[in-house]
mmCIF file of C-alpha atoms in Angstrom:
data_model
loop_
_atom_site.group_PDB
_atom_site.id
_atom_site.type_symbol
_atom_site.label_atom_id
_atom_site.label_comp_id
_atom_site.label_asym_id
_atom_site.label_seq_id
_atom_site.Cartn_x
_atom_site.Cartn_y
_atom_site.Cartn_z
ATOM 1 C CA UNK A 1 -9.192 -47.729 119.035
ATOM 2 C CA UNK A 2 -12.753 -48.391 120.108
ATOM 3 C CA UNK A 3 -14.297 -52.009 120.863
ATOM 4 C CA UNK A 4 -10.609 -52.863 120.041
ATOM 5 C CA UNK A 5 -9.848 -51.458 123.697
ATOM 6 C CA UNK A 6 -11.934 -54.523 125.458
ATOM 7 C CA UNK A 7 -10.621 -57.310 123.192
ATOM 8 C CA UNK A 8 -8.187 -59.839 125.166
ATOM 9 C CA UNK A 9 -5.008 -59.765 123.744
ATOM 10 C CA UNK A 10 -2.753 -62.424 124.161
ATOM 11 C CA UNK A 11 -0.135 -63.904 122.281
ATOM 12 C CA UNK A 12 -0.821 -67.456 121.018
ATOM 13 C CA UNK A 13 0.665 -70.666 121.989
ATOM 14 C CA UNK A 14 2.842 -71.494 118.206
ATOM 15 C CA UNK A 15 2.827 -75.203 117.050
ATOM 16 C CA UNK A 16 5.463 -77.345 115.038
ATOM 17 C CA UNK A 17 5.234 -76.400 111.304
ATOM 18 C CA UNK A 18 3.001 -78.449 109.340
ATOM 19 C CA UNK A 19 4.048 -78.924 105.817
ATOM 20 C CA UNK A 20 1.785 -79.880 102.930
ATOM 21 C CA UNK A 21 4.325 -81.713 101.078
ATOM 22 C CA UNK A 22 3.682 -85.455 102.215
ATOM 23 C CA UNK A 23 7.239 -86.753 100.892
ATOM 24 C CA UNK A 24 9.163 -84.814 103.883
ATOM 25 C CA UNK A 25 10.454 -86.437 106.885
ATOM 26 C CA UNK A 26 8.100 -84.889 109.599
ATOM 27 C CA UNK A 27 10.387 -85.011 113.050
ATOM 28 C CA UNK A 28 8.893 -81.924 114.885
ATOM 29 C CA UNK A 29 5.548 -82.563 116.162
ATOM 30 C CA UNK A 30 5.948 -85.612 118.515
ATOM 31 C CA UNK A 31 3.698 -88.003 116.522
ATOM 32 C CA UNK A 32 3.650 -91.179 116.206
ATOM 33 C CA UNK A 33 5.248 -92.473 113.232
ATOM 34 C CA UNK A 34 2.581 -95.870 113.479
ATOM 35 C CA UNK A 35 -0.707 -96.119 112.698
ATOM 36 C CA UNK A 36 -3.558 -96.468 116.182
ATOM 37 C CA UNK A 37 -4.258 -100.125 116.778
ATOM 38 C CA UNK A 38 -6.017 -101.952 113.850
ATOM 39 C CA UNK A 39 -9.297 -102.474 115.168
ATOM 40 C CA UNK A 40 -9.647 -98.480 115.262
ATOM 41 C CA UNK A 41 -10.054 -98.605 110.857
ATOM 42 C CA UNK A 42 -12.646 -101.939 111.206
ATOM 43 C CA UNK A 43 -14.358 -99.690 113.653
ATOM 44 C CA UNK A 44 -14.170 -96.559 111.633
ATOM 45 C CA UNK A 45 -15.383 -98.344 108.703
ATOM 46 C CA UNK A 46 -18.595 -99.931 110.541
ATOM 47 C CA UNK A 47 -19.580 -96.796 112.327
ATOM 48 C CA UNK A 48 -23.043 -95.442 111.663
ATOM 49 C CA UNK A 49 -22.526 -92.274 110.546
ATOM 50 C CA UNK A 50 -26.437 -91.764 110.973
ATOM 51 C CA UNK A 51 -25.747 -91.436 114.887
ATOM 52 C CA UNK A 52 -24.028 -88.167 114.044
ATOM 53 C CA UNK A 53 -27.263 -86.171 113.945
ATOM 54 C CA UNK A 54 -27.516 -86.922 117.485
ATOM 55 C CA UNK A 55 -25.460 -85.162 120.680
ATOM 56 C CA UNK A 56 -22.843 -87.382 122.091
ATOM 57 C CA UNK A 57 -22.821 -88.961 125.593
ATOM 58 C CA UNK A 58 -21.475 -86.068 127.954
ATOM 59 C CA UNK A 59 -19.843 -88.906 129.788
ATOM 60 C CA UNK A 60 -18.092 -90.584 127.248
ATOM 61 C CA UNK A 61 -19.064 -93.611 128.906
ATOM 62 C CA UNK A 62 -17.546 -95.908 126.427
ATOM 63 C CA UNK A 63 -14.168 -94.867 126.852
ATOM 64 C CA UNK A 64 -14.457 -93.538 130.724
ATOM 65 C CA UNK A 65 -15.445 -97.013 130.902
ATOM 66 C CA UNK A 66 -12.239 -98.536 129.043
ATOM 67 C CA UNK A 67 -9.737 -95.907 130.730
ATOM 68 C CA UNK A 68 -10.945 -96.671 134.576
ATOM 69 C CA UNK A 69 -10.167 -100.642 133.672
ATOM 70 C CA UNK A 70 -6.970 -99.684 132.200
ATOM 71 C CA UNK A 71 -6.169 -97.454 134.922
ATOM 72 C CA UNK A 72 -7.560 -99.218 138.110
ATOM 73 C CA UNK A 73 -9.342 -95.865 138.588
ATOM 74 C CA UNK A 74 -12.983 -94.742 139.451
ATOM 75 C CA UNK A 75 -15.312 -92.915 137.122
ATOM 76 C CA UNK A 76 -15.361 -90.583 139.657
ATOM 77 C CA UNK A 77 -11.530 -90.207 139.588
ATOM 78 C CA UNK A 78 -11.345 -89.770 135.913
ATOM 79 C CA UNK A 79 -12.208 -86.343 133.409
ATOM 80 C CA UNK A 80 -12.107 -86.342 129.627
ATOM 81 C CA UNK A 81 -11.516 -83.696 127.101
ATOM 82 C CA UNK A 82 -10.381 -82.713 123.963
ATOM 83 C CA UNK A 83 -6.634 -83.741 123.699
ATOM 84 C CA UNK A 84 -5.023 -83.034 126.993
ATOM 85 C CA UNK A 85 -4.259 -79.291 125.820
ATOM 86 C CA UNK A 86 -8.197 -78.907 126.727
ATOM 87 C CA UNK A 87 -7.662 -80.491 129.695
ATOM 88 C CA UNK A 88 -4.724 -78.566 131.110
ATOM 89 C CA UNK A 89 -6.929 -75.511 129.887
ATOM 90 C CA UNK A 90 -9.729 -76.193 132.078
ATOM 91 C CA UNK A 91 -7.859 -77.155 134.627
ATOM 92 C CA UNK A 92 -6.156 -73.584 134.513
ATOM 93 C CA UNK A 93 -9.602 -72.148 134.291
ATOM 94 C CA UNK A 94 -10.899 -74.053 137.143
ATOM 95 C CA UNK A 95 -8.124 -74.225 139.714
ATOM 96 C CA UNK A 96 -5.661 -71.251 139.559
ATOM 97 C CA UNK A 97 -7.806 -68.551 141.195
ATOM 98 C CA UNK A 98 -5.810 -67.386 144.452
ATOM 99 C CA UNK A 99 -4.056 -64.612 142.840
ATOM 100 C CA UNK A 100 -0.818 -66.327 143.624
ATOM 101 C CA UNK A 101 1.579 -66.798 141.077
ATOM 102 C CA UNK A 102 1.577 -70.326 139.822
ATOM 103 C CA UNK A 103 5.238 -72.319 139.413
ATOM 104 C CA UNK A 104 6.185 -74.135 136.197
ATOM 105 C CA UNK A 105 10.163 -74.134 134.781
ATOM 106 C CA UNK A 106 11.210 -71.827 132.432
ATOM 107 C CA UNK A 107 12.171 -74.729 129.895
ATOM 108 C CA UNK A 108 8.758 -76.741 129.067
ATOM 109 C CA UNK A 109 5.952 -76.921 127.463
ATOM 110 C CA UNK A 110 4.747 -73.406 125.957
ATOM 111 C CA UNK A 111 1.390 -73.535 125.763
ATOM 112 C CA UNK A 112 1.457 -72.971 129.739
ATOM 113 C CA UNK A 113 2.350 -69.298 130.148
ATOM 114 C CA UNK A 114 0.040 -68.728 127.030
ATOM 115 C CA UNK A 115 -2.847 -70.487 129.354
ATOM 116 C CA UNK A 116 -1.686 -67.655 131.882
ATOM 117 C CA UNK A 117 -2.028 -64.951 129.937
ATOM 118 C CA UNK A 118 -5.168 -65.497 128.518
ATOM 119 C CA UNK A 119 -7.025 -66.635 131.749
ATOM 120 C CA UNK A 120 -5.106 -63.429 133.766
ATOM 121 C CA UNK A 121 -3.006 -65.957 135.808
ATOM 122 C CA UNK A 122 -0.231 -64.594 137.466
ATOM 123 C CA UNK A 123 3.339 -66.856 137.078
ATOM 124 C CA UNK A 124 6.541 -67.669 137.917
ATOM 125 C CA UNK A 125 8.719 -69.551 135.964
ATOM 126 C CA UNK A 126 11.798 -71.258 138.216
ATOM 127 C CA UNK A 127 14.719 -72.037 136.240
ATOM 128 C CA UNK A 128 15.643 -75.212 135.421
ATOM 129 C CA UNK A 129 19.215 -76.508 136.609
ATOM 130 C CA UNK A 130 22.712 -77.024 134.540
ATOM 131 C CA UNK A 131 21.280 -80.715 133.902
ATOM 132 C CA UNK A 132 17.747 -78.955 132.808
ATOM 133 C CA UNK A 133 16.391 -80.806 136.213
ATOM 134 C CA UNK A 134 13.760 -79.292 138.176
ATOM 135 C CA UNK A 135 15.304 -77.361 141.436
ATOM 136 C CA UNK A 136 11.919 -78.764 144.507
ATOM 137 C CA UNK A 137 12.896 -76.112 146.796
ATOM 138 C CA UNK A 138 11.414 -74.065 144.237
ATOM 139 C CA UNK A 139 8.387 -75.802 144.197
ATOM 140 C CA UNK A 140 7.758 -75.297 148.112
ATOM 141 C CA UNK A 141 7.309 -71.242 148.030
ATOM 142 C CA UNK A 142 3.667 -69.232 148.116
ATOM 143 C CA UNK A 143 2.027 -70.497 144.988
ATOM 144 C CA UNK A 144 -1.308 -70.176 143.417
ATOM 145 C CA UNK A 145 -0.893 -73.468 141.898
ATOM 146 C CA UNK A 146 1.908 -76.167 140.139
ATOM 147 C CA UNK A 147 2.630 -77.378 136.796
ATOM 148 C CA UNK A 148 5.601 -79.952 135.861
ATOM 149 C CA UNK A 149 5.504 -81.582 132.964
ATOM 150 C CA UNK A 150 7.107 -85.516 133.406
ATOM 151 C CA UNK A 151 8.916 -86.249 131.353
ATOM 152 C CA UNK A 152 9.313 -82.611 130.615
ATOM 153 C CA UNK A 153 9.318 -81.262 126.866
ATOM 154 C CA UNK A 154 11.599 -79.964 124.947
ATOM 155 C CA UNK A 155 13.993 -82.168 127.270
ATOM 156 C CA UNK A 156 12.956 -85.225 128.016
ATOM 157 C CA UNK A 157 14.328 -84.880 131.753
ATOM 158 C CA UNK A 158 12.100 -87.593 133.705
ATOM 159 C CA UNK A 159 11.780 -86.310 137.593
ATOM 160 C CA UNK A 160 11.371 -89.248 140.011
ATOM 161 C CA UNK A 161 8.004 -89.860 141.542
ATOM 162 C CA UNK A 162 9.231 -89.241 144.779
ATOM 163 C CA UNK A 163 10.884 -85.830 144.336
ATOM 164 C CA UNK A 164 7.501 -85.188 142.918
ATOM 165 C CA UNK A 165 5.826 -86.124 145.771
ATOM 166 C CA UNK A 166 7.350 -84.104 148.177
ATOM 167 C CA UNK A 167 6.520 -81.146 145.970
ATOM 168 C CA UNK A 168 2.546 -82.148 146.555
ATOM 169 C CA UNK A 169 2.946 -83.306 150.016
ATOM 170 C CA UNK A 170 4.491 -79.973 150.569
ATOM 171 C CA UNK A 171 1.777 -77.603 148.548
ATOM 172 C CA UNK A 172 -1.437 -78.653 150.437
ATOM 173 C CA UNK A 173 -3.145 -75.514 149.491
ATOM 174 C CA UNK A 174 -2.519 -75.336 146.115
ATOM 175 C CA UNK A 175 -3.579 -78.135 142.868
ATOM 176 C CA UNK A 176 -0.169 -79.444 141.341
ATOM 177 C CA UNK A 177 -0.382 -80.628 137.825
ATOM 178 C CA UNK A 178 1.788 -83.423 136.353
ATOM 179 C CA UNK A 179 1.468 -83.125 133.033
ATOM 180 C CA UNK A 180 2.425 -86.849 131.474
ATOM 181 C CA UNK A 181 2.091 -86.404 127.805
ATOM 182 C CA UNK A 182 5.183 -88.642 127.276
ATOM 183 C CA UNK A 183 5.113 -90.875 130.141
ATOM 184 C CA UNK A 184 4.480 -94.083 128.467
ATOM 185 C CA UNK A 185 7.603 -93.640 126.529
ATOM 186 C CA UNK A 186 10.165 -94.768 129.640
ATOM 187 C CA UNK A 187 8.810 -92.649 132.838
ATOM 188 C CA UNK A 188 6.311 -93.848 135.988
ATOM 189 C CA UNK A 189 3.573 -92.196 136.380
ATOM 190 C CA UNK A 190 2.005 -90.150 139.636
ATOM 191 C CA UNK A 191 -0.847 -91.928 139.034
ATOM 192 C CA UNK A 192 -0.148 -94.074 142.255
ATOM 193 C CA UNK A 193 -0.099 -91.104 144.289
ATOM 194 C CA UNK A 194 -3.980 -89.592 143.503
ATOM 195 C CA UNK A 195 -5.484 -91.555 146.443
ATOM 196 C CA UNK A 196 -3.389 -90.071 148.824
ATOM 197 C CA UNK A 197 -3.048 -86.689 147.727
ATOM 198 C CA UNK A 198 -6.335 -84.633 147.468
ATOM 199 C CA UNK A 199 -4.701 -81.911 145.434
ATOM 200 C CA UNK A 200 -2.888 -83.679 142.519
ATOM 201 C CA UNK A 201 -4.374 -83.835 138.849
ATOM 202 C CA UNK A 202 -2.456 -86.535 136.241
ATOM 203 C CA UNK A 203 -3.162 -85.641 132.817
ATOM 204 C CA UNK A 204 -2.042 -87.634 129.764
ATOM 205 C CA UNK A 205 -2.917 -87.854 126.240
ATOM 206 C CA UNK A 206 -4.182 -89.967 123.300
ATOM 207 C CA UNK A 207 -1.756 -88.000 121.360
ATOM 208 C CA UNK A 208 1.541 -89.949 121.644
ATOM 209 C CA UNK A 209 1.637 -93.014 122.613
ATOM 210 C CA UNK A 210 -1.601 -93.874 121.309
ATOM 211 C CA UNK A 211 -0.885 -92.390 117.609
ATOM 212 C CA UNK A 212 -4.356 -90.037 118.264
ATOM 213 C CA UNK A 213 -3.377 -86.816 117.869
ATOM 214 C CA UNK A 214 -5.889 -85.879 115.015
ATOM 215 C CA UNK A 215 -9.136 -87.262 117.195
ATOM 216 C CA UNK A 216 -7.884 -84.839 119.946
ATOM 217 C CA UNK A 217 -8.473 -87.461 122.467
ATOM 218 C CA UNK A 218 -6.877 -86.200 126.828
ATOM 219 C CA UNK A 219 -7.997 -87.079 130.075
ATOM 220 C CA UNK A 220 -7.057 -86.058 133.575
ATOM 221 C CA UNK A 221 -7.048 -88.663 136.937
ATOM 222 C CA UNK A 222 -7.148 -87.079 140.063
ATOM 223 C CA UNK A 223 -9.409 -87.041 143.653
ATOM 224 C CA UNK A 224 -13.427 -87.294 143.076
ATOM 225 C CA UNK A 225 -13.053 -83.788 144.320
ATOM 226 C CA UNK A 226 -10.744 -81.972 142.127
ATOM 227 C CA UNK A 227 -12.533 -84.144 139.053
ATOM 228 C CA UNK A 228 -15.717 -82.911 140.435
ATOM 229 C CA UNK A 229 -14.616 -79.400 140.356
ATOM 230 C CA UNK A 230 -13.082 -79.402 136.369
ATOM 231 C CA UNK A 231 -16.082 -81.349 135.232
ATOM 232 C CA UNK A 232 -18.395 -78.092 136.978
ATOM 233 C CA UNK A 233 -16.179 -75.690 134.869
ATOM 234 C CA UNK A 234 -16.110 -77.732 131.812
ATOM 235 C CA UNK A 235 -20.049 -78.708 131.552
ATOM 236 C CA UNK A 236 -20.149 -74.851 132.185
ATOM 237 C CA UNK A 237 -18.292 -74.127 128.981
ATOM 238 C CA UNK A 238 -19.177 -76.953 126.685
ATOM 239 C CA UNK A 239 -21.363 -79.823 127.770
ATOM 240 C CA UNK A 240 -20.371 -82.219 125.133
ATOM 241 C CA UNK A 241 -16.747 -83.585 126.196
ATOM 242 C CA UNK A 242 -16.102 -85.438 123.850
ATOM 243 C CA UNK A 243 -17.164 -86.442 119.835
ATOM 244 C CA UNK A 244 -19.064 -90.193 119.419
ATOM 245 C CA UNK A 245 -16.374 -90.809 116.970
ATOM 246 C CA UNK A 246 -13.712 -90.270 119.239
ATOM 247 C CA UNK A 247 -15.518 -92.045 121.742
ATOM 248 C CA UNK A 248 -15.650 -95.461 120.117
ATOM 249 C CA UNK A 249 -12.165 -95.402 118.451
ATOM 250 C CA UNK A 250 -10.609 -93.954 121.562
ATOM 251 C CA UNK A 251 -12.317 -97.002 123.431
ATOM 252 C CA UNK A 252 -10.555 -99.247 121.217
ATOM 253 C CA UNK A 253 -7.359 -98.011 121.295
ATOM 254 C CA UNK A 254 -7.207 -98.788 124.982
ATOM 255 C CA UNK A 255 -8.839 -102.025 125.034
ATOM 256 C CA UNK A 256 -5.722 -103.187 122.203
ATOM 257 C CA UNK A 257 -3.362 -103.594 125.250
ATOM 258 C CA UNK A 258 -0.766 -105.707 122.882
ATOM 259 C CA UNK A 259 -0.309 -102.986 120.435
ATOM 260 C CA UNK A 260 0.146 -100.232 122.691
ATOM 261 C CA UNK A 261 2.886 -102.187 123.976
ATOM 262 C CA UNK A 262 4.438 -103.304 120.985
ATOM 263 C CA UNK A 263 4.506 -99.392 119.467
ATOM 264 C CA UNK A 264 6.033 -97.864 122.301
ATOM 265 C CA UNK A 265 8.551 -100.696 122.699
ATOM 266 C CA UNK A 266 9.690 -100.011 119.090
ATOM 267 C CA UNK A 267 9.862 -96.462 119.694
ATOM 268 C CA UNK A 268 11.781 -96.693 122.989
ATOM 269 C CA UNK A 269 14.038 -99.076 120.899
ATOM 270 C CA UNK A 270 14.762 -96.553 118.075
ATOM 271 C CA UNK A 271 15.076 -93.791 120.660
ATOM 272 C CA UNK A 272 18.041 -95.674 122.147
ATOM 273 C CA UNK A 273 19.902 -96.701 119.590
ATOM 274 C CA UNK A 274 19.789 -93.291 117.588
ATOM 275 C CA UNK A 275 20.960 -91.975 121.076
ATOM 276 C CA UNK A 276 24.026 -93.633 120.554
ATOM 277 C CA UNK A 277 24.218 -92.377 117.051
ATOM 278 C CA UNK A 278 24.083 -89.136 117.826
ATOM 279 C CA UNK A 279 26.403 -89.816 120.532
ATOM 280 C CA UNK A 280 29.318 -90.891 118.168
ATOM 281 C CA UNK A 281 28.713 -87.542 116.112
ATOM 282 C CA UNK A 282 29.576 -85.305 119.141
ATOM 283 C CA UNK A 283 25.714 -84.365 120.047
ATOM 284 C CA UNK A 284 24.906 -83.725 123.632
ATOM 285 C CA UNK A 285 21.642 -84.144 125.120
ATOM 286 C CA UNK A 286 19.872 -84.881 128.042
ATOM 287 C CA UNK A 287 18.685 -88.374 128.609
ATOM 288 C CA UNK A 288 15.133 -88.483 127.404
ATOM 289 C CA UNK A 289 12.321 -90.553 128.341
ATOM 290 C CA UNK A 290 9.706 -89.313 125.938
ATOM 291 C CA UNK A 291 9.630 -90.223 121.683
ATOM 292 C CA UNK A 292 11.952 -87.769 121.308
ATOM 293 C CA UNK A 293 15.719 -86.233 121.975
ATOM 294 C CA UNK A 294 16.609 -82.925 122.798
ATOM 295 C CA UNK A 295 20.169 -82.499 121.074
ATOM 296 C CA UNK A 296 22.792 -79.973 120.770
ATOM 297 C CA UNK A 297 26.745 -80.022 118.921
ATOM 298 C CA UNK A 298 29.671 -78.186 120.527
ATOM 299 C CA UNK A 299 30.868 -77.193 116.842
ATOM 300 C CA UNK A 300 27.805 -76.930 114.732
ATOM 301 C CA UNK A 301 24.655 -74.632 115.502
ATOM 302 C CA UNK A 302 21.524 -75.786 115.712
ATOM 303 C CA UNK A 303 20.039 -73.161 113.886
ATOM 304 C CA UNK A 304 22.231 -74.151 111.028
ATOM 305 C CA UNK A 305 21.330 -77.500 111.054
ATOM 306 C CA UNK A 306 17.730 -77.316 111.231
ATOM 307 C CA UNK A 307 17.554 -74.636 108.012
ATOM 308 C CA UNK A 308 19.735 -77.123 106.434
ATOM 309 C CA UNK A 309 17.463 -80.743 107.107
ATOM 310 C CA UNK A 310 14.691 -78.540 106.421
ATOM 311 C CA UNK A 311 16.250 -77.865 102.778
ATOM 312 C CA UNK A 312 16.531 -81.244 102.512
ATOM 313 C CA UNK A 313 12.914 -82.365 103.308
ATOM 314 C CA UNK A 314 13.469 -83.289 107.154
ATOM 315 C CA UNK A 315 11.479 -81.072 109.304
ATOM 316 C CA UNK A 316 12.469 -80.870 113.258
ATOM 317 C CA UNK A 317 11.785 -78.336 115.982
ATOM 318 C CA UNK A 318 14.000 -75.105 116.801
ATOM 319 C CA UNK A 319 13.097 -72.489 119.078
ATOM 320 C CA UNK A 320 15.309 -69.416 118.954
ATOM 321 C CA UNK A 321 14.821 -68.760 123.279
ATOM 322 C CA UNK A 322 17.475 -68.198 125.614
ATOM 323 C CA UNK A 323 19.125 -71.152 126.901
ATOM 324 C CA UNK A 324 17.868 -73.602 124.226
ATOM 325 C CA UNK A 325 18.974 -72.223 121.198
ATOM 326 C CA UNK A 326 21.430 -74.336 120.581
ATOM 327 C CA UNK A 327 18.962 -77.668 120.889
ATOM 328 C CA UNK A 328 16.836 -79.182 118.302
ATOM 329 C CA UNK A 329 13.850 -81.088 119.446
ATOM 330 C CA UNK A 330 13.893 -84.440 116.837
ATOM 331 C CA UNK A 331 10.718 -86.763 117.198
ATOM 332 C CA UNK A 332 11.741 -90.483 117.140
ATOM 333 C CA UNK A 333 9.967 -91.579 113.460
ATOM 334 C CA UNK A 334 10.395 -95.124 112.084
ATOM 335 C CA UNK A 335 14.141 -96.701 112.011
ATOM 336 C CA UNK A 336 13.919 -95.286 108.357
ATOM 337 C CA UNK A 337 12.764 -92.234 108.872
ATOM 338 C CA UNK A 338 15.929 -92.161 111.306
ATOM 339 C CA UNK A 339 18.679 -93.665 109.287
ATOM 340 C CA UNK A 340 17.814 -90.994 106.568
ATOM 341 C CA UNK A 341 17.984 -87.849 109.532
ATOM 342 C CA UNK A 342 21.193 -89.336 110.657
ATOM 343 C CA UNK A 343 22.996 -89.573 107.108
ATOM 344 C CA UNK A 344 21.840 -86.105 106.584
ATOM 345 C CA UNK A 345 23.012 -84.630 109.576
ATOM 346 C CA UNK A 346 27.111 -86.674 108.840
ATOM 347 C CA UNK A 347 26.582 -85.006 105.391
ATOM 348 C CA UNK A 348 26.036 -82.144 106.651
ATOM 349 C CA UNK A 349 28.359 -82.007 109.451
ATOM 350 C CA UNK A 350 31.101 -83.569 107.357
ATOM 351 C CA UNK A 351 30.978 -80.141 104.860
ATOM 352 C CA UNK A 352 30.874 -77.859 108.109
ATOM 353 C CA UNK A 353 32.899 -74.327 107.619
ATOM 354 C CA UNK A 354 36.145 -74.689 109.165
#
């Protein structure tokens, strides 16, 4: 073996497919199906490309400054990084060092046991309920640290702030994580609860709701403390947070309050009534609060049916895992995008075996 005996081996975190074609229906990475706010292209097209020679502002001033008057939160109360997967990184790297097994369900998000793995984290992953709810007397064992997603993904399940309070009023010694990638899309955010709680980190995303997923664009609110502590780690790994580009459109995306609002309002709105679509074609699924739905049929497999939209140009998530195997993962697109999955899925329902 050799030098191959001191590599880290760990087994990557595996993202939604991304297919070259342009003409398919794309339903399985949690975009958004609208563009970012319009001044972000004015801006884009007036930017001095010049300035790229030079190192960008390890504050990200521009946007720290836009996110703190968003959020009614301190510079010192806010951290920025490279989409929020950087941010939950660092935040692994930084705060889960007891040698206590940190907590996160065993139905979420599956980047964090791969953040485990590679950063030697110990873990325990509590099992979801019958309703795919988190159990909080799980939560309130020895711990090295907490993750919960809210709204959780692959389900959508939206936890209520106070259930997750008593999970961080309960864990004093140990950083809990609430991971709100989705949060905009119907769920409140812990955000409230950072000037009481010395221990709790909020991290959301550009991602989503913002339609920023390819400037990679997270940030994480929290105590000066705790935000003192990630930015040590992270100016220790990479001094340069955050790219000038991404800077100034990311700036501008929260400063266009009115189209923010207006997007998520029209996904929310095509979330809902495909809901009841879905409902009248026998699919079950847990009410979700993010810009997607986590669906399953009594008669049909999932399996089947995402190998047959796929054939058909409509792309949506599947993961072959115990317990969810039986659930696709569809990403609310536009009402178009929709009407075409949901014709699919009665044709291909409606030539079922018997």
């Amino acid at each position: 073996m050799g030098w191959e005996e001191n590599v880290r081996k760990v087994t990557p975190y595996v993202p939604g497919e991304q297919p070259g074609d342009k003409k398919v229906i794309k339903l399985n990475t949690n975009e958004c199906p609208y563009p970012p706010a319009p001044g972000i292209r004015k801006l884009a097209e007036s930017f001095d490309y010049n300035r790229l020679r030079l190192y960008p502002d390890t504050e990200a001033k521009k946007l720290s400054d836009a996110l703190c008057a968003y959020y009614h939160i301190r510079q010192e109360q806010l951290f920025i990084g490279i989409g929020s997967d950087d941010v939950l990184a660092m935040a692994f790297l930084t705060f889960f060092h007891s040698g206590k097994p940190i907590l996160f369900p065993d139905i979420t998000y599956s980047f964090y046991d791969v953040w485990a793995d590679l950063f030697r984290i110990p873990y325990r992953q509590n099992k979801l309920d019958e309703k795919f709810c988190i159990v909080k007397e799980d939560y309130m064992a020895e711990n090295g640290g907490i993750v919960i997603p809210n709204p959780n993904a692959p389900t959508g399940v939206l936890e209520r702030v106070d259930v997750i309070e008593e999970i961080v009023a309960a864990n004093p010694d140990s950083v809990v994580i609430i991971d709100e990638a989705y949060v905009d899309f119907g769920g409140e955010s812990c955000l409230r609860l950072i000037g009481q709680y010395e221990n709790l980190l909020v991290v959301q995303t550009f991602s989503k709701s913002r339609a920023m997923a390819g400037l990679r664009i997270g940030f994480a609110m929290g105590s000066p403390k705790l935000i003192h502590y990630l930015k040590d780690a992270k100016f220790s790994f990479n001094s340069y947070t955050m790219n000038m580009l991404s800077v100034e459109l990311g700036a501008e995306a929260v400063r266009d309050v009115a189209y923010f609002k207006d997007t998520v309002k029209k996904i929310v709105d095509t979330r809902e009534r495909v809901k009841k679509e879905l409902l009248g074609m026998g699919f079950v699924f847990p009410d979700s609060r993010g810009n997607f739905i986590f669906a399953a049929h009594p008669d049909v497999p999932a399996k089947r049916l995402f190998e047959e939209l796929k054939g058909r140009g409509i792309y949506v998530r599947y993961w072959e895992k115990p317990r969810i195997d039986n659930y696709l993962r569809i990403t609310i697109g536009t009402d178009e995008e929709m009407d075409i999955l949901i014709s699919n899925l009665r044709s291909i329902m409606e030539n079922k075996p018997e």
